[in-house]
């Protein structure tokens, strides 16, 4: 009995030692650790990792984690200087903060040396310029569009709303107990309600700061922003589904797909799920259009994501090779064909016949709409400053509080103004 | 002689058994704790690093920070209501199971299932139940034209939602400990009470319940400290909202540390929480010891 146990233990120890050894051998090969967060395009990229190894002989270990935990994971890695990441998913709204902290390295020279640099869409590429240096290459540029149920609008004799004011009257006309007129992101967060709310803010002539970027005195507490907030609240409380005050994008997708909501304004990664015939029972009745405008113009929500090289990456050149491959025309085209990925960042991909064919299947003018909205979108839709994550959180929480009736819109904006001022002052 | 050396050997063996845990606690609890205490006296910021010593400033700031005060209110609401509900439910189920035990032994396993479900999964399940457009509960009542109000869009409702989800997953813990305590109470007492003409309910309140007090106190202490650490349920279910009305202290420490990058101040909040939990533990442990002596 005793002998048997000892033998088993020894066998286990041996197996463990072997596992360790093979682990060591594995690490000796060139392996890049790539950390991304989950979206159709990154999942598509992960599936192509083998191609990268075939082309370059470098193995890419692509790890995909949830967007909600991504920032904490990154912060711990970077602040702890663990050096365990070679290529990092970099949302444009984080780049200023990460550069200030010294977490990512410039790749200006390599990017300038790219023969096809001009193929990158200008806005998304410029989102990664900080004080004359380039810090990432964009692989994803998502822009907000209006998605609406054309059957419902037609039945009520309504045209798709061109402005937020029209949105109010259309919503009033089509709202029923079975199908609420509209849902917008409401959950507090710089990437949640603060992805959509600035579209109203800008449209009504509001802004974040007195004179961004030279004068960062908060201008949150303005009549224009108040008007925007009032419209946002009226839309959702009067014509939104029950419980919309806690809605984030998953709830919106489910509600539109389930026929409980008729209209939304959201990014292409969300609206493309609504028109996806395999997943969405209402896909045939969904039509996409440019997002509503306001007295000051149209300001489609925009989110840009890129790939950057952490400053403690072991082999920065290999890291850039990966980024170059991942953002190449060929790779983007493959992902565009395999996944719901109309958010590519190279102009040339939009003229590949297979890609055009696939996305015109959604709606004949889908890719054109996207380009038009991207051209109208402003790069500083959400301010490109290092304190934005904190400011966005403060704004998002106050706006959500007002939406749910915890405070008046006036009080919410006043408090938000004060909090933004405190954040800027503590710099 | 032989027996003395044997017992020394045994003692050495016992000591060796403690080594792994000693190391684990030392490395994964004491080291971070010391680090946190150190950081709480600095202004360490994730992006900007250290800018200077601040001494007790972080702790002074706590008492003038409205969000911190609000977070304590939320934390206390979650803890007191949560523990009370869980104790009542756990005890009810335990007493029920104890009385029908011989026939329904398997039923215990059934009642313990929620305890095995991870917090995030629990939160996601309850999030869909509490989302009116997704919830089967709402769909069911809608058949009869009844509209269940949205629970996650008011502060009271959101706190109730967290308590419900928390109770669902932790009442089995209360139940198991109370069940163990019940089995230690002699059935002679119940029988004697019955012979003296006491009703079952009177017997429960005057005999069983007083004998359960030490166990109930222990369970309440465990649960209370656990509820001070609420995080996953808030993170997934309410996102700290509506507004920021369910940002309990532990969640607020996270907000300060990770969202606002204020590691120094976030550590000070965590320190407060640590000592708060420590003081309550000591108080209840002492009280418990007195009860046990009496």
XYZ file of C-alpha atoms in Angstrom:
721
model
C 0.000 0.000 0.000
C 2.727 2.381 1.087
C 4.910 1.474 -1.859
C 2.075 1.950 -4.249
C 1.405 5.419 -2.928
C 5.066 6.351 -3.143
C 5.242 5.134 -6.718
C 2.170 7.134 -7.628
C 3.612 10.228 -6.036
C 6.864 9.779 -7.916
C 5.004 9.338 -11.172
C 3.069 12.519 -10.509
C 6.260 14.411 -9.655
C 7.889 13.148 -12.840
C 4.916 14.212 -14.928
C 5.053 17.615 -13.284
C 8.763 17.986 -13.993
C 8.209 17.024 -17.616
C 5.431 19.526 -17.945
C 7.721 22.217 -16.572
C 10.467 21.255 -18.988
C 8.234 21.293 -22.010
C 6.973 24.652 -20.811
C 10.529 25.930 -20.780
C 11.199 24.594 -24.265
C 8.017 26.241 -25.457
C 9.130 29.579 -24.095
C 12.426 29.360 -25.919
C 10.661 29.505 -29.267
C 9.708 32.981 -30.318
C 6.215 33.471 -28.971
C 4.403 36.775 -28.897
C 1.805 37.256 -26.243
C -1.067 39.270 -27.707
C -3.798 40.510 -25.392
C -7.088 41.549 -26.976
C -10.612 41.974 -25.820
C -13.506 40.098 -27.300
C -15.232 41.479 -30.392
C -15.976 39.765 -33.712
C -12.836 41.223 -35.286
C -10.464 40.050 -32.542
C -12.031 36.601 -32.558
C -11.479 36.551 -36.321
C -7.870 37.611 -35.811
C -7.286 34.878 -33.239
C -8.465 32.285 -35.756
C -5.817 33.495 -38.218
C -2.846 33.255 -35.807
C -1.549 30.248 -37.750
C -1.147 32.385 -40.887
C 1.123 34.771 -39.003
C 3.343 31.927 -37.865
C 3.533 30.557 -41.411
C 4.549 33.943 -42.788
C 7.045 34.999 -40.155
C 7.993 31.918 -38.146
C 6.873 33.757 -35.029
C 4.237 32.132 -32.909
C 1.462 34.408 -31.705
C -0.350 33.434 -28.547
C -3.527 35.508 -28.790
C -5.493 35.785 -25.578
C -8.980 37.284 -25.678
C -10.679 38.512 -22.528
C -13.918 40.377 -21.778
C -13.982 44.111 -22.315
C -15.258 44.644 -18.763
C -12.171 43.099 -17.144
C -9.680 44.128 -19.824
C -8.754 47.447 -18.312
C -8.060 46.013 -14.868
C -5.977 43.218 -16.341
C -3.934 45.692 -18.394
C -3.515 48.097 -15.523
C -2.169 45.372 -13.257
C 0.237 44.138 -15.930
C 1.492 47.588 -16.850
C 1.630 49.140 -13.391
C 3.315 45.985 -12.088
C 5.809 46.058 -15.007
C 5.275 42.354 -15.534
C 6.404 42.474 -19.163
C 4.042 39.654 -20.048
C 2.362 41.334 -23.014
C 3.997 41.926 -26.400
C 1.080 43.417 -28.320
C -1.830 45.148 -26.643
C -5.333 46.064 -27.752
C -5.442 49.864 -27.410
C -8.747 51.742 -27.465
C -8.107 55.238 -28.780
C -9.714 56.794 -25.717
C -6.976 55.201 -23.554
C -3.964 56.138 -25.610
C -3.278 59.532 -23.987
C -3.429 57.984 -20.542
C -1.155 55.091 -21.425
C 1.354 57.371 -23.119
C 1.422 59.672 -20.098
C 2.056 56.670 -17.863
C 4.811 55.451 -20.186
C 3.108 52.115 -20.768
C 3.361 52.010 -24.566
C 6.166 52.911 -26.954
C 5.927 55.076 -30.061
C 6.047 53.232 -33.387
C 6.305 56.398 -35.471
C 9.288 55.391 -37.604
C 7.939 51.957 -38.456
C 4.527 53.392 -39.335
C 6.030 56.156 -41.479
C 8.097 53.531 -43.293
C 4.969 51.584 -44.298
C 4.488 51.748 -48.065
C 0.728 51.656 -47.757
C 0.384 53.965 -44.778
C -2.021 56.203 -46.696
C -4.403 53.289 -47.077
C -5.351 53.676 -43.390
C -8.417 55.851 -42.816
C -7.113 59.234 -41.754
C -9.285 59.860 -38.670
C -8.652 56.506 -36.989
C -4.898 56.719 -37.632
C -4.726 60.260 -36.264
C -6.486 59.140 -33.118
C -3.171 57.518 -32.168
C -1.016 60.600 -32.641
C 0.157 62.044 -29.355
C 2.474 65.045 -29.509
C 3.756 64.211 -32.982
C 4.327 60.500 -32.377
C 2.225 57.549 -33.481
C 1.494 54.951 -30.831
C -0.711 52.370 -32.517
C -2.175 51.205 -35.799
C -5.980 51.101 -35.906
C -7.692 47.829 -36.801
C -11.232 48.826 -35.906
C -13.241 51.995 -36.389
C -16.821 51.719 -35.359
C -19.323 54.416 -36.016
C -22.820 54.969 -34.723
C -25.783 54.432 -37.032
C -29.522 54.594 -36.597
C -31.202 51.195 -36.836
C -34.978 51.184 -37.209
C -37.811 48.791 -37.954
C -39.015 49.966 -41.348
C -42.191 47.817 -41.110
C -43.244 49.565 -37.908
C -42.408 53.046 -39.176
C -44.219 52.397 -42.452
C -47.282 51.063 -40.679
C -47.497 54.327 -38.725
C -46.734 56.443 -41.783
C -43.442 57.695 -40.344
C -40.187 58.581 -42.077
C -36.903 57.648 -40.363
C -35.948 60.590 -38.098
C -33.256 62.888 -39.504
C -32.895 64.943 -36.312
C -33.197 64.211 -32.598
C -36.280 66.467 -32.494
C -37.879 64.343 -35.197
C -36.830 61.292 -33.209
C -39.108 62.508 -30.411
C -42.137 62.827 -32.678
C -41.480 59.548 -34.512
C -41.040 57.797 -31.151
C -44.330 59.241 -29.923
C -46.061 57.988 -33.060
C -44.785 54.402 -33.051
C -44.540 53.601 -29.329
C -46.777 50.714 -28.231
C -46.866 48.563 -25.089
C -45.587 45.586 -27.129
C -42.818 47.382 -28.992
C -41.182 50.352 -27.332
C -40.065 53.039 -29.759
C -36.424 53.383 -28.756
C -33.599 52.068 -26.598
C -30.210 53.711 -26.113
C -27.298 52.721 -23.909
C -28.107 53.886 -20.384
C -25.818 51.992 -17.977
C -23.238 54.350 -16.455
C -19.766 54.178 -17.977
C -17.470 56.068 -20.308
C -17.927 53.319 -22.899
C -21.589 52.714 -22.109
C -23.947 55.694 -21.891
C -21.055 58.020 -22.639
C -20.588 56.331 -26.012
C -24.054 57.480 -27.119
C -24.950 60.554 -25.076
C -22.269 62.854 -26.580
C -24.031 62.401 -29.958
C -26.964 64.359 -28.516
C -24.724 66.755 -26.623
C -22.752 67.801 -29.698
C -25.882 67.861 -31.878
C -27.583 70.400 -29.618
C -24.455 72.551 -29.599
C -23.113 71.408 -26.238
C -19.512 70.563 -25.453
C -17.294 69.137 -22.731
C -14.857 72.005 -22.243
C -14.779 75.770 -22.754
C -12.180 75.520 -25.519
C -10.775 72.042 -25.919
C -7.873 71.317 -25.896
C -6.367 74.672 -24.902
C -8.848 75.596 -22.162
C -10.118 72.641 -20.180
C -12.569 74.586 -18.040
C -15.597 72.299 -17.886
C -18.623 73.426 -19.897
C -20.893 70.576 -18.845
C -23.393 72.801 -17.081
C -24.657 74.569 -20.234
C -28.182 75.133 -21.591
C -27.229 73.130 -24.713
C -26.168 70.105 -22.693
C -29.297 70.438 -20.577
C -31.454 70.383 -23.683
C -29.621 67.272 -24.910
C -30.081 65.554 -21.569
C -33.764 66.432 -21.479
C -34.295 64.956 -24.947
C -32.338 61.816 -24.000
C -34.409 61.398 -20.834
C -37.710 62.088 -22.586
C -36.926 59.587 -25.337
C -36.059 56.813 -22.927
C -38.527 57.378 -20.105
C -41.527 58.040 -22.340
C -40.812 55.782 -25.294
C -38.217 53.309 -24.018
C -38.785 49.722 -22.864
C -39.337 48.963 -19.206
C -36.089 48.902 -17.257
C -34.152 50.789 -19.949
C -32.416 52.823 -17.227
C -30.086 49.858 -16.670
C -29.724 48.863 -20.341
C -26.352 48.323 -21.882
C -25.647 47.073 -25.397
C -26.405 43.376 -24.737
C -29.889 44.258 -23.480
C -30.448 46.530 -26.480
C -29.412 43.828 -28.949
C -31.709 41.292 -27.251
C -34.652 43.701 -27.119
C -34.416 44.759 -30.777
C -33.872 41.173 -31.938
C -36.815 40.102 -29.810
C -39.094 42.685 -31.404
C -39.495 44.651 -28.153
C -37.769 47.803 -29.403
C -38.124 49.541 -32.774
C -35.151 51.950 -32.956
C -31.680 52.422 -31.572
C -28.547 54.412 -32.306
C -25.429 52.364 -31.699
C -22.069 51.370 -33.101
C -21.689 49.166 -36.168
C -20.593 46.233 -33.986
C -24.091 46.359 -32.447
C -26.199 47.379 -35.435
C -24.573 44.681 -37.569
C -25.930 42.101 -35.108
C -29.429 43.489 -35.591
C -29.294 42.975 -39.352
C -27.580 39.567 -39.088
C -30.098 37.191 -40.663
C -28.744 34.191 -38.746
C -29.139 35.737 -35.309
C -31.864 38.307 -35.657
C -35.450 37.269 -36.412
C -36.270 40.871 -37.347
C -33.203 41.319 -39.600
C -35.274 41.661 -42.771
C -37.200 44.574 -41.319
C -34.240 46.510 -39.956
C -32.947 49.413 -41.978
C -29.811 51.396 -41.175
C -29.395 55.136 -41.651
C -27.154 57.977 -40.574
C -27.693 58.900 -36.926
C -29.980 61.882 -36.183
C -28.506 65.372 -36.221
C -29.301 68.522 -34.265
C -29.101 72.299 -34.575
C -25.282 72.118 -34.471
C -24.912 69.273 -36.953
C -24.517 65.518 -36.986
C -22.054 63.837 -34.642
C -22.008 60.064 -35.054
C -20.591 58.182 -32.063
C -17.156 56.834 -32.903
C -14.873 54.278 -31.288
C -11.448 53.394 -32.611
C -9.355 50.437 -31.517
C -5.764 49.724 -32.397
C -2.734 47.608 -31.591
C 0.253 48.989 -29.712
C 3.615 47.806 -28.396
C 3.934 47.916 -24.592
C 7.096 49.639 -23.410
C 8.274 46.481 -21.653
C 7.700 44.185 -24.653
C 10.583 41.710 -24.986
C 11.035 42.082 -28.740
C 9.448 45.314 -30.020
C 10.380 44.549 -33.635
C 8.555 41.228 -33.571
C 5.635 42.973 -31.898
C 5.434 45.486 -34.716
C 5.628 42.676 -37.264
C 2.517 41.245 -35.705
C 0.743 44.604 -35.781
C 1.727 45.103 -39.395
C 0.367 41.670 -40.281
C -2.836 42.101 -38.258
C -3.622 45.446 -39.889
C -2.619 44.413 -43.405
C -5.114 44.548 -46.237
C -5.067 40.745 -46.599
C -5.739 40.024 -42.925
C -8.474 42.643 -42.670
C -10.130 41.296 -45.816
C -10.092 37.750 -44.443
C -11.680 38.845 -41.169
C -14.210 41.017 -42.998
C -15.289 37.908 -44.886
C -15.262 35.503 -41.917
C -16.812 37.730 -39.255
C -19.250 40.588 -38.836
C -16.487 43.150 -39.384
C -17.493 46.170 -41.424
C -15.237 48.205 -39.108
C -11.960 47.694 -41.017
C -9.652 50.688 -41.134
C -8.173 50.450 -44.632
C -9.868 52.190 -47.522
C -8.746 49.517 -49.984
C -10.676 46.750 -48.172
C -13.922 48.503 -49.083
C -13.209 47.946 -52.775
C -12.547 44.212 -52.612
C -15.463 42.668 -54.570
C -16.146 39.809 -52.100
C -16.252 42.249 -49.187
C -18.549 44.607 -51.078
C -20.805 41.720 -52.004
C -21.017 40.436 -48.444
C -21.887 43.757 -46.824
C -24.231 44.966 -49.552
C -26.208 41.847 -48.672
C -26.995 43.526 -45.354
C -28.140 46.660 -47.074
C -26.990 47.852 -50.514
C -25.519 51.112 -49.222
C -24.195 49.758 -45.912
C -20.476 50.365 -46.518
C -21.184 53.787 -48.012
C -23.254 54.746 -44.980
C -20.412 53.719 -42.738
C -17.852 55.766 -44.638
C -20.173 58.774 -44.712
C -20.764 58.575 -40.964
C -17.036 58.103 -40.308
C -16.271 61.188 -42.364
C -18.739 63.220 -40.352
C -17.584 61.892 -36.985
C -15.213 64.041 -34.989
C -12.021 62.461 -33.657
C -12.494 64.131 -30.290
C -16.100 62.905 -29.967
C -14.943 61.877 -26.517
C -12.094 64.198 -25.451
C -8.641 62.776 -26.149
C -7.122 63.542 -22.761
C -5.541 61.244 -20.208
C -8.222 61.871 -17.581
C -11.097 60.921 -19.885
C -11.767 57.488 -18.294
C -12.313 59.191 -14.947
C -14.264 62.113 -16.417
C -16.372 59.779 -18.533
C -17.248 57.734 -15.457
C -18.304 60.819 -13.489
C -20.445 62.108 -16.357
C -21.947 58.691 -17.035
C -22.964 58.187 -13.413
C -24.581 61.601 -13.084
C -26.435 61.249 -16.374
C -27.676 57.796 -15.409
C -28.822 59.216 -12.066
C -30.837 61.886 -13.866
C -32.293 59.357 -16.307
C -33.524 57.224 -13.421
C -34.969 60.197 -11.598
C -32.502 60.200 -8.704
C -31.740 63.867 -9.397
C -33.012 66.520 -11.783
C -31.172 66.982 -15.098
C -30.079 70.449 -13.920
C -28.622 69.110 -10.670
C -26.937 66.219 -12.464
C -25.123 68.514 -14.890
C -24.135 70.920 -12.149
C -22.665 68.088 -10.095
C -20.950 66.607 -13.142
C -19.459 70.009 -13.969
C -18.060 70.309 -10.459
C -16.659 66.782 -10.515
C -14.982 67.259 -13.885
C -13.484 70.477 -12.587
C -12.103 68.624 -9.542
C -10.601 65.926 -11.751
C -8.905 68.486 -14.001
C -7.631 70.435 -10.965
C -6.171 67.342 -9.326
C -3.914 66.887 -12.372
C 11.249 7.698 26.725
C 9.838 6.064 23.647
C 6.475 7.736 24.084
C 8.047 11.135 24.689
C 10.011 10.980 21.459
C 6.918 9.731 19.674
C 4.905 12.702 20.839
C 7.711 15.085 19.850
C 7.694 13.472 16.432
C 3.966 13.888 16.245
C 4.280 17.524 17.176
C 6.840 18.082 14.460
C 4.460 16.446 11.997
C 1.670 18.755 13.102
C 3.894 21.767 12.719
C 4.830 20.677 9.226
C 1.151 20.494 8.368
C 0.874 24.195 9.101
C 3.734 25.248 6.837
C 1.878 25.436 3.488
C -0.954 27.498 4.921
C 1.478 29.662 6.858
C 3.347 30.435 3.644
C 0.162 30.971 1.660
C -1.238 33.403 4.200
C 2.112 35.121 4.568
C 2.653 35.604 0.858
C -0.876 36.231 -0.348
C -2.409 38.037 2.625
C 0.232 39.637 4.831
C 2.493 40.955 2.074
C -0.324 42.679 0.125
C -1.801 43.928 3.387
C 1.467 45.538 4.422
C 1.772 46.987 0.921
C -1.725 48.379 1.122
C -1.078 49.964 4.505
C 2.046 51.572 3.055
C 0.233 52.842 -0.045
C -2.631 54.265 1.984
C -0.208 56.853 3.395
C 0.879 57.974 -0.087
C -0.718 59.703 -3.068
C 0.323 56.922 -5.443
C -1.467 57.362 -8.750
C -1.367 54.669 -11.442
C -0.456 57.126 -14.173
C 1.436 59.864 -12.386
C 3.188 57.776 -9.736
C 4.189 59.282 -6.387
C 4.181 63.008 -5.881
C 4.988 63.097 -2.215
C 4.143 61.859 1.230
C 0.647 62.635 2.392
C 0.623 61.076 5.866
C -2.897 60.857 7.210
C -4.416 63.093 4.526
C -6.140 60.180 2.792
C -7.845 59.236 6.040
C -8.897 62.808 6.732
C -10.313 62.999 3.219
C -12.516 59.972 3.927
C -14.634 61.950 6.374
C -15.215 64.823 3.977
C -15.889 62.656 0.938
C -19.648 62.497 0.344
C -19.279 59.515 -1.961
C -17.467 57.571 0.759
C -20.218 58.331 3.292
C -22.868 57.290 0.786
C -20.902 54.101 0.141
C -20.986 53.229 3.853
C -24.737 53.703 3.897
C -25.110 51.378 0.894
C -22.735 48.848 2.431
C -24.617 48.809 5.730
C -27.970 48.481 3.974
C -26.667 45.553 1.930
C -25.078 43.887 4.964
C -27.789 44.302 7.591
C -30.720 43.516 5.317
C -28.818 40.747 3.564
C -27.671 39.000 6.728
C -31.119 39.256 8.334
C -32.857 37.754 5.307
C -30.253 35.029 4.919
C -30.397 34.037 8.602
C -34.181 33.778 8.569
C -34.267 31.809 5.347
C -31.370 29.542 6.200
C -32.820 28.769 9.638
C -36.284 28.058 8.243
C -34.917 25.602 5.717
C -32.598 24.020 8.288
C -35.417 23.470 10.826
C -37.657 22.106 8.102
C -34.997 19.707 6.894
C -34.044 18.622 10.407
C -37.608 17.605 11.231
C -38.163 15.594 8.062
C -34.663 14.261 7.857
C -34.924 10.492 7.851
C -37.283 10.403 4.922
C -35.849 13.282 2.912
C -32.113 13.022 3.307
C -31.539 13.705 -0.379
C -33.455 16.959 -0.163
C -30.452 18.515 1.591
C -28.350 18.132 -1.514
C -31.024 19.901 -3.504
C -31.077 22.870 -1.160
C -27.289 23.215 -1.253
C -27.025 23.541 -5.057
C -27.030 27.386 -5.245
C -24.015 27.458 -2.921
C -21.956 25.836 -5.675
C -22.799 28.437 -8.314
C -20.035 31.041 -8.864
C -20.948 34.639 -8.012
C -20.575 35.924 -11.575
C -22.896 33.234 -12.937
C -25.400 33.985 -10.194
C -25.226 37.665 -11.076
C -25.708 37.046 -14.801
C -28.713 34.782 -14.194
C -30.348 37.322 -11.889
C -29.502 40.163 -14.265
C -31.603 38.533 -16.960
C -34.376 37.784 -14.450
C -34.369 41.434 -13.381
C -34.271 42.815 -16.950
C -37.951 43.245 -17.875
C -37.437 42.625 -21.596
C -35.573 39.370 -20.953
C -37.197 38.054 -17.802
C -39.460 34.988 -17.923
C -41.077 36.282 -14.724
C -42.191 39.466 -16.477
C -43.267 37.487 -19.528
C -45.381 35.191 -17.344
C -47.203 37.969 -15.528
C -47.648 39.883 -18.772
C -49.984 37.091 -19.885
C -52.390 38.258 -17.180
C -51.773 41.886 -18.027
C -49.712 42.480 -14.914
C -46.602 44.617 -15.287
C -43.817 43.809 -12.843
C -41.896 47.026 -12.109
C -38.256 47.284 -13.182
C -36.227 46.675 -10.040
C -32.759 47.792 -11.148
C -33.643 51.416 -11.904
C -34.270 52.609 -8.343
C -31.823 52.593 -5.444
C -34.102 50.595 -3.150
C -34.899 48.158 -5.918
C -31.253 47.710 -6.896
C -30.248 47.072 -3.276
C -33.095 44.568 -2.978
C -31.913 42.897 -6.182
C -28.390 42.449 -4.806
C -29.780 41.092 -1.525
C -32.038 38.634 -3.364
C -29.233 37.322 -5.568
C -26.864 37.148 -2.593
C -29.429 35.340 -0.460
C -30.143 32.825 -3.191
C -26.515 31.789 -3.364
C -25.584 31.982 0.341
C -28.596 30.791 2.363
C -27.298 27.183 2.002
C -24.228 28.207 4.003
C -26.453 29.437 6.828
C -28.630 26.364 6.484
C -25.725 23.915 6.732
C -24.280 25.495 9.872
C -27.673 25.754 11.574
C -28.452 22.185 10.597
C -25.237 21.059 12.268
C -26.151 23.044 15.390
C -29.671 21.598 15.457
C -28.292 18.093 15.411
C -26.329 18.910 18.539
C -29.536 19.762 20.437
C -30.965 16.780 22.265
C -34.435 15.694 21.137
C -35.213 14.962 24.814
C -35.839 18.675 25.286
C -38.472 18.767 22.568
C -40.097 15.669 23.929
C -40.127 17.006 27.497
C -41.677 20.252 26.265
C -44.322 18.315 24.376
C -45.145 16.327 27.517
C -45.509 19.559 29.438
C -48.044 20.644 26.832
C -45.976 23.214 24.928
C -46.922 23.692 21.289
C -44.243 23.037 18.677
C -43.970 26.717 17.911
C -43.567 27.641 21.573
C -40.989 24.888 21.967
C -39.063 26.279 19.004
C -39.021 29.843 20.304
C -38.362 29.033 23.971
C -36.087 26.013 23.688
C -34.537 25.506 20.268
C -33.923 29.106 19.296
C -32.100 30.132 22.510
C -29.874 27.091 22.112
C -29.122 28.144 18.550
C -27.984 31.636 19.509
C -24.240 30.871 19.564
C -24.454 29.208 16.146
C -26.614 32.015 14.769
C -24.138 34.596 16.031
C -21.273 32.792 14.361
C -23.110 32.458 11.064
C -24.205 36.080 11.166
C -20.607 37.140 11.764
C -19.342 35.129 8.825
C -22.077 36.407 6.567
C -21.679 39.989 7.754
C -17.997 40.045 6.910
C -18.670 38.384 3.570
C -21.317 40.971 2.683
C -18.889 43.807 3.445
C -16.863 42.445 0.547
C -19.706 42.647 -1.997
C -18.278 43.126 -5.451
C -19.206 40.720 -8.259
C -22.939 41.120 -7.738
C -22.679 44.916 -7.848
C -20.293 44.856 -10.801
C -22.570 42.702 -12.943
C -26.087 43.370 -11.644
C -26.164 47.125 -11.124
C -22.855 48.466 -12.399
C -22.924 50.602 -9.255
C -26.123 52.280 -10.483
C -28.656 53.698 -10.891
C -26.399 56.741 -10.864
C -23.831 55.597 -8.322
C -26.394 54.605 -5.731
C -25.192 51.015 -5.216
C -21.484 51.739 -4.990
C -20.844 50.052 -1.649
C -17.548 50.839 0.069
C -15.657 47.902 -1.399
C -16.865 48.836 -4.884
C -15.972 52.466 -4.267
C -12.430 51.418 -3.343
C -12.274 49.705 -6.727
C -13.647 52.789 -8.485
C -11.034 55.020 -6.863
C -8.174 52.592 -7.452
C -8.835 51.419 -10.983
C -11.227 53.902 -12.570
C -9.709 57.039 -11.111
C -6.184 55.578 -10.730
C -5.986 56.919 -7.142
C -4.258 53.889 -5.636
C -3.287 55.752 -2.457
C -6.791 56.899 -1.656
C -8.300 53.592 -2.786
C -5.960 51.808 -0.360
C -7.091 54.087 2.448
C -10.708 53.092 1.758
C -9.724 49.433 1.721
C -7.861 49.942 5.019
C -10.960 51.420 6.566
C -12.933 48.409 5.408
C -10.318 46.044 6.815
C -10.384 47.617 10.255
C -14.165 47.949 10.231
C -14.492 44.231 9.552
C -11.753 43.488 12.099
C -13.394 45.441 14.901
C -16.767 43.849 14.290
C -15.206 40.389 14.198
C -13.425 40.956 17.500
C -16.550 42.325 19.147
C -18.712 39.430 18.060
C -16.039 36.855 18.803
C -15.733 38.169 22.369
C -19.467 38.263 22.818
C -19.653 34.757 21.504
C -17.001 33.575 23.950
C -19.039 35.060 26.823
C -22.142 33.298 25.590
C -20.285 30.021 25.355
C -18.991 30.424 28.944
C -22.402 31.243 30.348
